[in-house]
mmCIF file of C-alpha atoms in Angstrom:
data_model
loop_
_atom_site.group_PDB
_atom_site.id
_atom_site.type_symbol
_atom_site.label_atom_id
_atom_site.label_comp_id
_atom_site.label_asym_id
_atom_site.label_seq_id
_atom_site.Cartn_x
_atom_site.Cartn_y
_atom_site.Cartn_z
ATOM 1 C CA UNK A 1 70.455 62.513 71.593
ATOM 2 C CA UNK A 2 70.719 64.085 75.061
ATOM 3 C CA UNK A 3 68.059 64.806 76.806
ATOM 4 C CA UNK A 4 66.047 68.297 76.529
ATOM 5 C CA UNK A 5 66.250 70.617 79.627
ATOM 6 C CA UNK A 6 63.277 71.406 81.742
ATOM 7 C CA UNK A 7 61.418 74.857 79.779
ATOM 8 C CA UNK A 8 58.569 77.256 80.911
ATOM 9 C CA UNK A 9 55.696 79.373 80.261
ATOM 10 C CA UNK A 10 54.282 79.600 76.930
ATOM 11 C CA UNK A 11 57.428 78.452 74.861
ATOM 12 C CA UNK A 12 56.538 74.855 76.245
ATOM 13 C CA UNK A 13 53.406 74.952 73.835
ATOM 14 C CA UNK A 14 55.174 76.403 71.165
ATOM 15 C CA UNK A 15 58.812 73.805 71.673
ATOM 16 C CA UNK A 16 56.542 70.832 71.482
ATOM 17 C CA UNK A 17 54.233 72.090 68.779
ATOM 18 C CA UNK A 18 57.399 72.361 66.572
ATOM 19 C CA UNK A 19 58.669 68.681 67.784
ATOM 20 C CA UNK A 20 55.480 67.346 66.903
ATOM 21 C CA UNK A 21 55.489 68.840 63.222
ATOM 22 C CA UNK A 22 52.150 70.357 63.617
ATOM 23 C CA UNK A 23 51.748 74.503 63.818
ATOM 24 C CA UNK A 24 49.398 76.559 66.506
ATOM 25 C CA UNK A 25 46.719 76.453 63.553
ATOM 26 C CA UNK A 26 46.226 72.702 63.833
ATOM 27 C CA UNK A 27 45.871 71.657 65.664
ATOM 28 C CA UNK A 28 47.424 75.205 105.057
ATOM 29 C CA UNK A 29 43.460 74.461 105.985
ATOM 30 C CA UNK A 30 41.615 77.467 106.806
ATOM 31 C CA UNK A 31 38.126 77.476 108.626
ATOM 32 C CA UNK A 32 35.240 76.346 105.767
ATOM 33 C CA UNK A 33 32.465 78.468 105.081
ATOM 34 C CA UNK A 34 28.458 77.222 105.742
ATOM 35 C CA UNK A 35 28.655 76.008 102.341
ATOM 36 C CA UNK A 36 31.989 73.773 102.066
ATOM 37 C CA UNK A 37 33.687 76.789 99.577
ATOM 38 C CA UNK A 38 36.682 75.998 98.643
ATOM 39 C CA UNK A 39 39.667 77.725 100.409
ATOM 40 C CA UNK A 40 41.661 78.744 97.414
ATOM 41 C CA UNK A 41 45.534 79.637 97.785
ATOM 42 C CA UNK A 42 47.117 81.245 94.758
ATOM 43 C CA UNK A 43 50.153 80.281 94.848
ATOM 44 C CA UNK A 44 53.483 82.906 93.023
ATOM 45 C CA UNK A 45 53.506 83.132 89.202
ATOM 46 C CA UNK A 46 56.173 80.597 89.319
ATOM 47 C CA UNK A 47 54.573 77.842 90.975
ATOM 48 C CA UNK A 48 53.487 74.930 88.468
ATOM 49 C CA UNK A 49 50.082 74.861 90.411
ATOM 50 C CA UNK A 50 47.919 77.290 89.283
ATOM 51 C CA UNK A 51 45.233 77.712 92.374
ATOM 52 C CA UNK A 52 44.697 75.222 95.473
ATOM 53 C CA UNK A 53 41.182 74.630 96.087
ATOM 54 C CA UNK A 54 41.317 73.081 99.890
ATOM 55 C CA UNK A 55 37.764 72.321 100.901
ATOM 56 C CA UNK A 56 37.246 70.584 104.696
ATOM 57 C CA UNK A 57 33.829 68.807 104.342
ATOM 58 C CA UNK A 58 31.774 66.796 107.777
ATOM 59 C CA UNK A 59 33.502 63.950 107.671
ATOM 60 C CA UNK A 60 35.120 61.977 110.843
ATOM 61 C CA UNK A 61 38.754 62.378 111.003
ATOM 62 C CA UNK A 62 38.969 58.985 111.371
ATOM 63 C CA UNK A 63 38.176 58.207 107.862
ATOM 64 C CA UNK A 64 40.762 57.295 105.133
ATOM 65 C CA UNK A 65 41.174 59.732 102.499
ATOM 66 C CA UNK A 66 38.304 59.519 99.811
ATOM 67 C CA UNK A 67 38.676 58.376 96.310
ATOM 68 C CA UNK A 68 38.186 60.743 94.472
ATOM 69 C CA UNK A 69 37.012 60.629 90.591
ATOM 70 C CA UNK A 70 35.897 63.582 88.189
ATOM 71 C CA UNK A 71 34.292 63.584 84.964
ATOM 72 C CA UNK A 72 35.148 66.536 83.526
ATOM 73 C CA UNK A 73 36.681 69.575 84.405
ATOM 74 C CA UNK A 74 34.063 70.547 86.782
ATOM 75 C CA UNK A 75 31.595 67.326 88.103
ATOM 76 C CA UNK A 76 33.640 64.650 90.222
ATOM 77 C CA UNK A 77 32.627 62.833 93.060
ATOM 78 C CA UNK A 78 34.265 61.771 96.040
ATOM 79 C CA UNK A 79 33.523 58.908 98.497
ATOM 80 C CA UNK A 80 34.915 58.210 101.693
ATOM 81 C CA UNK A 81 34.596 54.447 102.903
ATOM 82 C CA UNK A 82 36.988 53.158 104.993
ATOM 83 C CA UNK A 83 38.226 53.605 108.957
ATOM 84 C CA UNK A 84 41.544 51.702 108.295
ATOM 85 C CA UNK A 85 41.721 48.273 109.668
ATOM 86 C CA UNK A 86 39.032 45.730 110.388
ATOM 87 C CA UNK A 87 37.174 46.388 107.068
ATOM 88 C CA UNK A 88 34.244 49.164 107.039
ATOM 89 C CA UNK A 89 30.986 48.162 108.803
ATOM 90 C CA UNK A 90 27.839 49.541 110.894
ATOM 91 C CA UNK A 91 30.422 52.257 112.228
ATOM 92 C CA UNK A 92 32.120 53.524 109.359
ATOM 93 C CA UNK A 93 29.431 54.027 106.918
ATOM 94 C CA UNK A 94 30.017 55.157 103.377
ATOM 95 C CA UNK A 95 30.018 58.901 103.100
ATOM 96 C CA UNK A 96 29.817 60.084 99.711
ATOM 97 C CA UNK A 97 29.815 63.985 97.756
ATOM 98 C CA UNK A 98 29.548 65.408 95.075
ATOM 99 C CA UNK A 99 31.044 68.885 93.000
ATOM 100 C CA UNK A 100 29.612 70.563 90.557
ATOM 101 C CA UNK A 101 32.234 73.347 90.424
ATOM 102 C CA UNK A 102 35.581 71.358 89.914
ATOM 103 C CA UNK A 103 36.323 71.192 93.675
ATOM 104 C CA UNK A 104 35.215 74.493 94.605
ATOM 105 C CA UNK A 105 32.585 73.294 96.988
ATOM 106 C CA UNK A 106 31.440 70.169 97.445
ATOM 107 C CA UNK A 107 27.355 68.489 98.425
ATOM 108 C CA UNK A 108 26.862 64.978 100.474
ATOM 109 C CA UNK A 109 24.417 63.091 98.721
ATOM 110 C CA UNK A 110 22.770 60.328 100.623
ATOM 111 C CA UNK A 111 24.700 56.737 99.966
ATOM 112 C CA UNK A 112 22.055 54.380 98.862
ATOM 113 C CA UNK A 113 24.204 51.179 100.788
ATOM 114 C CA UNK A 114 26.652 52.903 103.393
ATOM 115 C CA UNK A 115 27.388 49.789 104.960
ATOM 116 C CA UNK A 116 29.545 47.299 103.361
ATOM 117 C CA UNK A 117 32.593 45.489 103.456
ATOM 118 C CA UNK A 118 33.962 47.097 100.297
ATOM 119 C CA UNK A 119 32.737 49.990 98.515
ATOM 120 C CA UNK A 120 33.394 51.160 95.086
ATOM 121 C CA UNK A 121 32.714 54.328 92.492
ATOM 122 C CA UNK A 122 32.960 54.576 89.378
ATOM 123 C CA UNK A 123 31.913 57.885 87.300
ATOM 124 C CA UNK A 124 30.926 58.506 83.317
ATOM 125 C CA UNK A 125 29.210 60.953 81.611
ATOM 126 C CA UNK A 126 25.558 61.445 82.948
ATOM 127 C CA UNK A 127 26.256 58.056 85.123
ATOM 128 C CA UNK A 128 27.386 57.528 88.588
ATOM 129 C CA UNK A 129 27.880 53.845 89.418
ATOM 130 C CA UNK A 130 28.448 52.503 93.055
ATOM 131 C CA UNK A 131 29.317 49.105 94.565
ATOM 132 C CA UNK A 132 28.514 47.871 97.992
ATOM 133 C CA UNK A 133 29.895 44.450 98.367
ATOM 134 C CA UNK A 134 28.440 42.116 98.584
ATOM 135 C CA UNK A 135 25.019 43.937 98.663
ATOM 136 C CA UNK A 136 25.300 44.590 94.742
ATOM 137 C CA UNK A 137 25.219 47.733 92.497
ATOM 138 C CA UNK A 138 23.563 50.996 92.349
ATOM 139 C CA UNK A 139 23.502 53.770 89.876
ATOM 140 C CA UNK A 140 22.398 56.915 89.426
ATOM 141 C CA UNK A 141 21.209 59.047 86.329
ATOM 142 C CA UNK A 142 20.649 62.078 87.687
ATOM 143 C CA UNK A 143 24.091 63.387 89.784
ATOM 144 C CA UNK A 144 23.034 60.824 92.678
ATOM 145 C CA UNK A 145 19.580 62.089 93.488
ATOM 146 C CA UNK A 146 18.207 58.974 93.236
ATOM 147 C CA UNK A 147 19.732 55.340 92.518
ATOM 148 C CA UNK A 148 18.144 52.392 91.194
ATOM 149 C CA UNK A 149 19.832 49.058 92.450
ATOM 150 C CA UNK A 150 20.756 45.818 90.528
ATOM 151 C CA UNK A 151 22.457 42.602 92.559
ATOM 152 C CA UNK A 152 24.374 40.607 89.867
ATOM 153 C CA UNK A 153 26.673 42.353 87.568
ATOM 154 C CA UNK A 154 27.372 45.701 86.757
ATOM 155 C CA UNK A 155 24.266 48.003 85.532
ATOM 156 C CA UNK A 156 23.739 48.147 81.978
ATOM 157 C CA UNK A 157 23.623 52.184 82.091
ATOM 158 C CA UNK A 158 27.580 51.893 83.233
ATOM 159 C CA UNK A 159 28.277 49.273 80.581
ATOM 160 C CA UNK A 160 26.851 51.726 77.998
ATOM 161 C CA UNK A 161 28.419 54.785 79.195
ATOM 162 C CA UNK A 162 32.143 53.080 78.833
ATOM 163 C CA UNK A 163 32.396 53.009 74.414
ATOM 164 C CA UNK A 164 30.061 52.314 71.867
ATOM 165 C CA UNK A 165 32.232 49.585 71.206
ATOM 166 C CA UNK A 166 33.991 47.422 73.658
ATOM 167 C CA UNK A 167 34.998 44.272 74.290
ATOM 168 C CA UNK A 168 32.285 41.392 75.259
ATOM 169 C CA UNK A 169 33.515 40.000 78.494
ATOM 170 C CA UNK A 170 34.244 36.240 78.140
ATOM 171 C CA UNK A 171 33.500 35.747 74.637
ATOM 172 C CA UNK A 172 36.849 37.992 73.792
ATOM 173 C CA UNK A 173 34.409 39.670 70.596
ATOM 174 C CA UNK A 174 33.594 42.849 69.451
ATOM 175 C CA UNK A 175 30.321 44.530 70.944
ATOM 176 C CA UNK A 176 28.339 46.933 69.849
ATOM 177 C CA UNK A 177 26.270 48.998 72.413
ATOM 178 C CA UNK A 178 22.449 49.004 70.959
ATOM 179 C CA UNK A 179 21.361 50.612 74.550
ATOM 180 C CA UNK A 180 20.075 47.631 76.481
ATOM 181 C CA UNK A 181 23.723 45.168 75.817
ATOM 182 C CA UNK A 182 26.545 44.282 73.563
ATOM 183 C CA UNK A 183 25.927 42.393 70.522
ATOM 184 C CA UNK A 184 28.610 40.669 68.985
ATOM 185 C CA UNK A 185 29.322 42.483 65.552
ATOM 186 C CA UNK A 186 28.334 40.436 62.407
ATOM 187 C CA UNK A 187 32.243 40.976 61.527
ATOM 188 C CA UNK A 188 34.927 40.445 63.799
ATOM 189 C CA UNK A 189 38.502 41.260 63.369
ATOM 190 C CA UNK A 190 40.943 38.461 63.277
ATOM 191 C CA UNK A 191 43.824 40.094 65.712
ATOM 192 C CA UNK A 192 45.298 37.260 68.166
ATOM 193 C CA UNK A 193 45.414 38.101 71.536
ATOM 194 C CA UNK A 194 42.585 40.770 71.124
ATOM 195 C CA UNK A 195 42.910 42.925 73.985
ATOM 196 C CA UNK A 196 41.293 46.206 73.490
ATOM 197 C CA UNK A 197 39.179 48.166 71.301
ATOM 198 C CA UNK A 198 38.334 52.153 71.005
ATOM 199 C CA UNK A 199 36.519 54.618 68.734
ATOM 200 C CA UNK A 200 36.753 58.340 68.363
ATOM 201 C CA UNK A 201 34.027 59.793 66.031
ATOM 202 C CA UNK A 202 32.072 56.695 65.397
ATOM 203 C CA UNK A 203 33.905 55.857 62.027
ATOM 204 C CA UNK A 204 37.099 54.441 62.881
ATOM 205 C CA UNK A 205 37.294 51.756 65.511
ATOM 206 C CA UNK A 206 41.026 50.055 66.328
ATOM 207 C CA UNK A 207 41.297 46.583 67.807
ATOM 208 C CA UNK A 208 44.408 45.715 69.163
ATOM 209 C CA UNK A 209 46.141 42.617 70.957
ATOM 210 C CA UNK A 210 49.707 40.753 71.614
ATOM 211 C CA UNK A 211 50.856 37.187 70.900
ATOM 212 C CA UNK A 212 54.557 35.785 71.723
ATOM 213 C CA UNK A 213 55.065 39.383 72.078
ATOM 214 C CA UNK A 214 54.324 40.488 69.071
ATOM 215 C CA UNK A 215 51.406 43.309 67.866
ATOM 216 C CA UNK A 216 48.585 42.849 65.913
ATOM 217 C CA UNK A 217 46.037 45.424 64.908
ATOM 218 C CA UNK A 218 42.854 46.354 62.773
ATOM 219 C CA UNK A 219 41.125 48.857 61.703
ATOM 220 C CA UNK A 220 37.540 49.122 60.971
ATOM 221 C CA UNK A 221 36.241 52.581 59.064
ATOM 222 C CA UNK A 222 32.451 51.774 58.257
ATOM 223 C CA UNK A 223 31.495 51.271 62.064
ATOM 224 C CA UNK A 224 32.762 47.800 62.690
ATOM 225 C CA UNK A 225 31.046 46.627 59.474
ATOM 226 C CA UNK A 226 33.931 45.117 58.162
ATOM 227 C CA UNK A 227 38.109 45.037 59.292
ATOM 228 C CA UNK A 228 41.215 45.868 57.665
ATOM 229 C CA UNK A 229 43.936 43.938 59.047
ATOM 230 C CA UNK A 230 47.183 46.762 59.288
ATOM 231 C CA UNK A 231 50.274 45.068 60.077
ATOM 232 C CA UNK A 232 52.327 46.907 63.031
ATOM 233 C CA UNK A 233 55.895 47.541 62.396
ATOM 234 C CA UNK A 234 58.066 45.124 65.260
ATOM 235 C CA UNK A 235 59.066 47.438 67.985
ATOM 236 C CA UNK A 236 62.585 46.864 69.602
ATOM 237 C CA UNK A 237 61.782 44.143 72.307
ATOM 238 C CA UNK A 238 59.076 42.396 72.956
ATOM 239 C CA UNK A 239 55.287 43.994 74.327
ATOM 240 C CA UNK A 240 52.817 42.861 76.692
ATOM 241 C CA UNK A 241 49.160 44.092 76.677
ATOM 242 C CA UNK A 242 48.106 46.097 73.584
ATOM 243 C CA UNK A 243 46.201 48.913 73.957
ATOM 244 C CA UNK A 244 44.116 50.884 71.180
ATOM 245 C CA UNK A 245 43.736 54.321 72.209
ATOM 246 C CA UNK A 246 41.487 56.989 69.794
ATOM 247 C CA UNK A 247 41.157 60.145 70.731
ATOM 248 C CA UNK A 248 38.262 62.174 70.305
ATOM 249 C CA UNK A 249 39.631 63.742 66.488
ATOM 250 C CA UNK A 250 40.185 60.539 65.540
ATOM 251 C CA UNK A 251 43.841 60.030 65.966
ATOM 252 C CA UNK A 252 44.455 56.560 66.709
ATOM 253 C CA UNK A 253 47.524 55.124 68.720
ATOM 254 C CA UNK A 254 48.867 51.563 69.920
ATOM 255 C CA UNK A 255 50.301 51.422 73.364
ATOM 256 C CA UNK A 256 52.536 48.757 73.853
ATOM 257 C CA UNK A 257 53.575 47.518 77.369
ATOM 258 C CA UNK A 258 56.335 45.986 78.520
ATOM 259 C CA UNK A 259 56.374 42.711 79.823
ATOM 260 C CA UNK A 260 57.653 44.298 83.326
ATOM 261 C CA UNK A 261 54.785 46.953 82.986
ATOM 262 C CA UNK A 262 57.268 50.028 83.964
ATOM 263 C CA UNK A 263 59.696 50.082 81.063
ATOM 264 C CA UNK A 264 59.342 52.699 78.561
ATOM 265 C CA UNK A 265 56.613 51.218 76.314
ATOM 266 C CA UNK A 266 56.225 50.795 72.566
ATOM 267 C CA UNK A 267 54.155 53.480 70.814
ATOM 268 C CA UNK A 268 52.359 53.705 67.263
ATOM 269 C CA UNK A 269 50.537 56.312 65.292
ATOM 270 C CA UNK A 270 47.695 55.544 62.506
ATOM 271 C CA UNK A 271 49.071 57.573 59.569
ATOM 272 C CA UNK A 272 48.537 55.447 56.066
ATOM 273 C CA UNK A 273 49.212 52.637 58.275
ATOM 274 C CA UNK A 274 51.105 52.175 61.937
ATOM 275 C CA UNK A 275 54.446 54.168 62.484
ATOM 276 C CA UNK A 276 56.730 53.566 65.402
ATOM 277 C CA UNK A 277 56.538 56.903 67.163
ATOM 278 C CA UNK A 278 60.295 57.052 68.077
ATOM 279 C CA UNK A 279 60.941 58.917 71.585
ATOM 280 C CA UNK A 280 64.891 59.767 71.932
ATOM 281 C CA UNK A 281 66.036 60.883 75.800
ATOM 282 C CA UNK A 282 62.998 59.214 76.914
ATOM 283 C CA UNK A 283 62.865 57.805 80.728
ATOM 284 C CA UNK A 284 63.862 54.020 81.007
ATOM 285 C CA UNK A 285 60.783 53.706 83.471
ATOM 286 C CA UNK A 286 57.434 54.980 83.338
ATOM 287 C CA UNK A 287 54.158 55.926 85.061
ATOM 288 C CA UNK A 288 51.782 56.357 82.728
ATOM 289 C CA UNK A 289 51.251 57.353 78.979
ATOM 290 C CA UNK A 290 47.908 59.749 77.765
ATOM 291 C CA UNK A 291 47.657 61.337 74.391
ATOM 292 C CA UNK A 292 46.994 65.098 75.335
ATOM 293 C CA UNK A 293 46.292 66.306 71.526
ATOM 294 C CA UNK A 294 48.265 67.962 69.017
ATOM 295 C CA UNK A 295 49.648 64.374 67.565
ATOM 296 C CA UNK A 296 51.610 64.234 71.819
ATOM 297 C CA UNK A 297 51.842 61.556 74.411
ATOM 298 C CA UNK A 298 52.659 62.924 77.731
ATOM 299 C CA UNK A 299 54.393 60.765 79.698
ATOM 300 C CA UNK A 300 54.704 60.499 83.824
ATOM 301 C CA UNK A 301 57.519 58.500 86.091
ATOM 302 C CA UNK A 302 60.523 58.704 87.872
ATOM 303 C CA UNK A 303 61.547 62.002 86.046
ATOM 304 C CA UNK A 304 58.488 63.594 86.414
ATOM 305 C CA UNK A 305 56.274 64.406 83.250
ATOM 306 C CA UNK A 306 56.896 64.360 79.712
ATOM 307 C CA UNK A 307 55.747 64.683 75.727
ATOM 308 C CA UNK A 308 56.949 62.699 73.284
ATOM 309 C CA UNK A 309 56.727 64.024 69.225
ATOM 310 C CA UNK A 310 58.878 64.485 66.979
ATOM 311 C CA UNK A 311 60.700 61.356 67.906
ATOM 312 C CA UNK A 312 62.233 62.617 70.615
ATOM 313 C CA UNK A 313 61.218 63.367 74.515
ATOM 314 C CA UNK A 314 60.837 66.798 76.061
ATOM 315 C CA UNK A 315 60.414 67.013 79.771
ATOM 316 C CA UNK A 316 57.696 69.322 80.562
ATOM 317 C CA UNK A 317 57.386 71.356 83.815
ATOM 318 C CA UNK A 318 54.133 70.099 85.083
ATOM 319 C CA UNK A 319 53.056 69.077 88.895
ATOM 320 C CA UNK A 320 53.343 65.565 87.960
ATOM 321 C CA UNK A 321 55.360 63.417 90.550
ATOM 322 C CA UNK A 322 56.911 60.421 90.092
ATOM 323 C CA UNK A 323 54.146 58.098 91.285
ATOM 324 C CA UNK A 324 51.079 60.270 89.884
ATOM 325 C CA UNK A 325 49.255 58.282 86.977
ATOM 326 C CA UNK A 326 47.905 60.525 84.510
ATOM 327 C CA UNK A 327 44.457 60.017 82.280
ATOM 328 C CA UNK A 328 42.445 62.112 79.790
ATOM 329 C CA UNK A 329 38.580 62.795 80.959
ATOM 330 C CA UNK A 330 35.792 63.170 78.238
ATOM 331 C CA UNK A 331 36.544 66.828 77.520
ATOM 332 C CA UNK A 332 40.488 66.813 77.430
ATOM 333 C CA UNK A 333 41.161 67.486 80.385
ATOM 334 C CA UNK A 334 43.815 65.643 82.319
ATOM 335 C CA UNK A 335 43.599 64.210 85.318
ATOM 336 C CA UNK A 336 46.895 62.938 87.418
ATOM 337 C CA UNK A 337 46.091 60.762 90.917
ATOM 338 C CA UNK A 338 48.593 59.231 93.398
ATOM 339 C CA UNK A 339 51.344 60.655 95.145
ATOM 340 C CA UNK A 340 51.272 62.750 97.977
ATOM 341 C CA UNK A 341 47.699 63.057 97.763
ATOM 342 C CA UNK A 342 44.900 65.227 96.267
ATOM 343 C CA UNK A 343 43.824 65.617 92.552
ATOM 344 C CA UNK A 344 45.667 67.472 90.073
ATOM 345 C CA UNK A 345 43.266 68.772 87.143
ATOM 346 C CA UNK A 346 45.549 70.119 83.883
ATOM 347 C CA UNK A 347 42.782 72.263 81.897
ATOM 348 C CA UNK A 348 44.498 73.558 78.383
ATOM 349 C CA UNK A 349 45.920 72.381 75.367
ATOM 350 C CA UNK A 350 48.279 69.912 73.956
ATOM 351 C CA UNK A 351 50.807 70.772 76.910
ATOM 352 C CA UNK A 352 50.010 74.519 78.168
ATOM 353 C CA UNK A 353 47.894 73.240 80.708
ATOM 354 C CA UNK A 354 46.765 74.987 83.523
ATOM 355 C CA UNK A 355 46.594 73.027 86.710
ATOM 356 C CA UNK A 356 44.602 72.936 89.949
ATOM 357 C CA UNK A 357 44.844 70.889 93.290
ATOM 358 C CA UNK A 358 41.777 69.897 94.782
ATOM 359 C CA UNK A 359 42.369 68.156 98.572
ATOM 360 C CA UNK A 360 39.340 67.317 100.777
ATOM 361 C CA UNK A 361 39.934 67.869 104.249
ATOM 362 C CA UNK A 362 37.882 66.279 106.909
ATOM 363 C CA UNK A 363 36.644 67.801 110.097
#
């Protein structure tokens, strides 16, 4: 089947609602103010960006651009921490902000550790999580007020905030969070290769994992309690890493990627048991794969962004360039990084999204 020509406006909602099988029912800088406001640009009706939000915050131009990670539509943070080339020292210390308005203005909250030979950030719900190697971890519980600080291994706040159910690092089992660790569950599922494991609601968990490149999966529906091994149909070649992927309603997919890690991968959906999701006219090479809702992947890479339902592919007429990776944050929205720079932000639906640019600028 040829593939589907690029569409617009509102009849992209409605095209892939239809491919799907589901119904609407179901499912250039200017000067910064005292305050680091955003300089918003509206760009024409047209334009697949909704509204630019530029902001230029105190920052030496000779820093790197920040990395930049949000939470939800409107908290992200943003740290700046390196000078280019020798690594960052005594004279390019950390610098590191804060939004509380999805990139409209932006607040520098003190760095607990600006000095370091690597710095990292990592962001959850209600956490903030920062590394200053090799001076060890600090994390915050209250939007970076304050930090505590732990020297060997990452704090157990972050560890909780990730799933209540995850994978125990090194022993390859099944944790449950209790709030202080991971406790191996009683039960474990028998999947070789386990490689992943993800809840939605609480009730159904999914463990998932490759062997000789084949997939395995299981299910669990009583809390991890006890397993149902579900056979997975074989997809056409052979997969890589297995990923379980629940969203937050529940629906539960299997991600397999290809041994090269670009190729179009192998997808499943939990529906009385794991269907190939078929995908004709898809892209031979991809990005990145998120479920965005409505019983969709959207898919990013060479030809720019995609859905798959239906079992075919629809391109979709989204900001998404061909080396932006796109994810889902904790309340749906999407959030695609890379490329030529900035943050894109898709708030919405299934695929009527709208999107924002947020670029820091610095002075």
């Amino acid at each position: 089947m040829p593939m589907i020509g690029r569409i617009s406006g509102r009849a992209v909602l409605l095209l892939v609602l239809m491919l799907a099988g589901c119904s609407i029912g179901d499912v250039r800088r200017k000067p910064p103010t005292p305050s680091s406001r955003a300089a918003v640009t509206t760009p024409s009706p047209s334009a697949a960006v909704a509204e630019v939000r530029r902001v230029r915050v105190a920052v030496p131009q000779r820093y790197d651009p920040p990395y930049v990670e949000f939470v939800d539509a409107e908290h992200g943070y943003a740290l700046f921490a390196n000078c280019g080339e020798p690594p960052p020292g005594d004279d390019c210390p950390a610098r590191l902000f804060a939004t509380d308005d999805g990139g409209r203005s932006w607040r520098e909250l003190r760095h607990p550790h600006p000095a370091a030979e690597n710095h990292q950030l990592y962001a959850a719900p209600g956490v903030l999580t920062l590394r200053s190697e090799p001076h060890g971890w600090w994390i915050s519980t209250d939007g970076g007020t304050s930090f505590t600080h732990r020297l060997d291994g990452p704090p157990p706040q972050w560890v909780g905030a990730q799933s209540r159910f995850q994978l125990i690092e090194g022993s390859g089992q099944v944790g449950e969070w209790d709030g202080q660790r991971l406790r191996p569950l009683a039960a474990q599922p028998r999947v070789p290769g386990l490689s992943t494991v993800d809840t939605g609601d609480g009730l159904l968990v999914v463990a998932a994992g490759s062997e000789d490149g084949k997939p395995y999966a299981a299910v669990s529906f009583d809390r991890g309690r006890s397993w149902q091994q579900t056979p997975v149909p074989a997809p056409d070649g052979h997969v890589g890493v297995l990923r379980a992927v629940v969203e937050r309603d529940g629906t539960a997919w299997l991600v397999g990627q290809r041994p090269d890690r670009r190729s179009f991968p192998a997808l499943w959906r939990l529906r009385r048991g794991w269907n190939l999701v078929g995908a004709d006219g898809h892209p031979p090479q991809i990005q990145s794969v998120a479920p965005i809702g409505g019983g969709l992947f959207a898919v990013t890479g060479p030809a720019g962004a995609g859905a798959v339902g239906g079992g075919r592919y629809t391109e979709l007429p989204w900001p998404i360039g061909p080396d932006r990776s796109l994810s889902v944050l904790t309340d749906g929205t999407l959030v695609a990084v890379g490329g030529d720079g900035g943050i894109l932000l898709g708030v919405g639906w299934v695929a009527e999204r709208r999107w924002t640019k947020i670029i820091l600028d610095t002075s």
